Every structure is written in C-alpha cells, then in structure tokens.
C-alpha cells in the first residue's frame, strides 16, 4: 500500500496532465475501497 501511495504521489507531481487526472481517479477509488474495508473490519471486530 505504501508503494502505491508513493507511486501515485510521483505521478501527481509529473507534468503529464492526463496521467495526473487518471491517478486522482484511482486515488479516489482506492480511498473509497480502503474506507469500505476499514468499516467492514470494524463491523466484524464487534
């Protein structure tokens, strides 16, 4: 996961606008799925 974050960070600061857009979309999806997984884990822990 940390590697993913670093890679997307590098791409966000690259000059290619379109790849930056794509990375932001991917980051949103990752953030959403991560929060979903966390909620599921919390639910299972109870």
mmCIF file of C-alpha atoms in Angstrom:
data_model
loop_
_atom_site.group_PDB
_atom_site.id
_atom_site.type_symbol
_atom_site.label_atom_id
_atom_site.label_comp_id
_atom_site.label_asym_id
_atom_site.label_seq_id
_atom_site.Cartn_x
_atom_site.Cartn_y
_atom_site.Cartn_z
ATOM 1 C CA UNK A 1 0.000 0.000 0.000
ATOM 2 C CA UNK A 2 2.823 2.398 0.866
ATOM 3 C CA UNK A 3 4.410 1.697 -2.518
ATOM 4 C CA UNK A 4 1.101 2.513 -4.202
ATOM 5 C CA UNK A 5 0.896 5.813 -2.335
ATOM 6 C CA UNK A 6 4.453 6.753 -3.327
ATOM 7 C CA UNK A 7 3.850 5.878 -6.973
ATOM 8 C CA UNK A 8 0.665 7.918 -7.151
ATOM 9 C CA UNK A 9 2.464 10.775 -5.375
ATOM 10 C CA UNK A 10 5.179 10.707 -8.052
ATOM 11 C CA UNK A 11 2.578 10.667 -10.831
ATOM 12 C CA UNK A 12 0.609 13.506 -9.232
ATOM 13 C CA UNK A 13 3.697 15.674 -9.468
ATOM 14 C CA UNK A 14 4.555 14.654 -13.021
ATOM 15 C CA UNK A 15 3.952 17.147 -15.816
ATOM 16 C CA UNK A 16 1.579 14.860 -17.733
ATOM 17 C CA UNK A 17 -1.870 16.296 -17.034
ATOM 18 C CA UNK A 18 -3.869 13.302 -18.251
ATOM 19 C CA UNK A 19 -1.965 10.743 -16.199
ATOM 20 C CA UNK A 20 -2.453 13.051 -13.208
ATOM 21 C CA UNK A 21 -6.222 13.012 -13.814
ATOM 22 C CA UNK A 22 -6.166 9.230 -14.049
ATOM 23 C CA UNK A 23 -4.168 8.944 -10.823
ATOM 24 C CA UNK A 24 -6.604 11.194 -8.966
ATOM 25 C CA UNK A 25 -9.467 8.942 -10.088
ATOM 26 C CA UNK A 26 -7.515 5.872 -8.945
ATOM 27 C CA UNK A 27 -6.705 7.542 -5.625
ATOM 28 C CA UNK A 28 -10.396 8.295 -5.063
ATOM 29 C CA UNK A 29 -11.323 4.674 -5.795
ATOM 30 C CA UNK A 30 -8.527 3.412 -3.524
ATOM 31 C CA UNK A 31 -9.580 5.735 -0.721
ATOM 32 C CA UNK A 32 -13.201 4.614 -1.086
ATOM 33 C CA UNK A 33 -12.362 0.907 -1.082
ATOM 34 C CA UNK A 34 -9.946 1.379 1.837
ATOM 35 C CA UNK A 35 -12.590 3.101 3.955
ATOM 36 C CA UNK A 36 -15.081 0.394 2.940
ATOM 37 C CA UNK A 37 -12.660 -2.338 4.056
ATOM 38 C CA UNK A 38 -11.999 -0.494 7.331
ATOM 39 C CA UNK A 39 -15.736 -0.238 8.032
ATOM 40 C CA UNK A 40 -16.159 -3.929 7.271
ATOM 41 C CA UNK A 41 -13.276 -4.812 9.598
ATOM 42 C CA UNK A 42 -14.750 -2.659 12.379
ATOM 43 C CA UNK A 43 -18.111 -4.372 11.907
ATOM 44 C CA UNK A 44 -16.520 -7.836 12.081
ATOM 45 C CA UNK A 45 -14.481 -6.909 15.170
ATOM 46 C CA UNK A 46 -17.597 -6.045 17.198
#
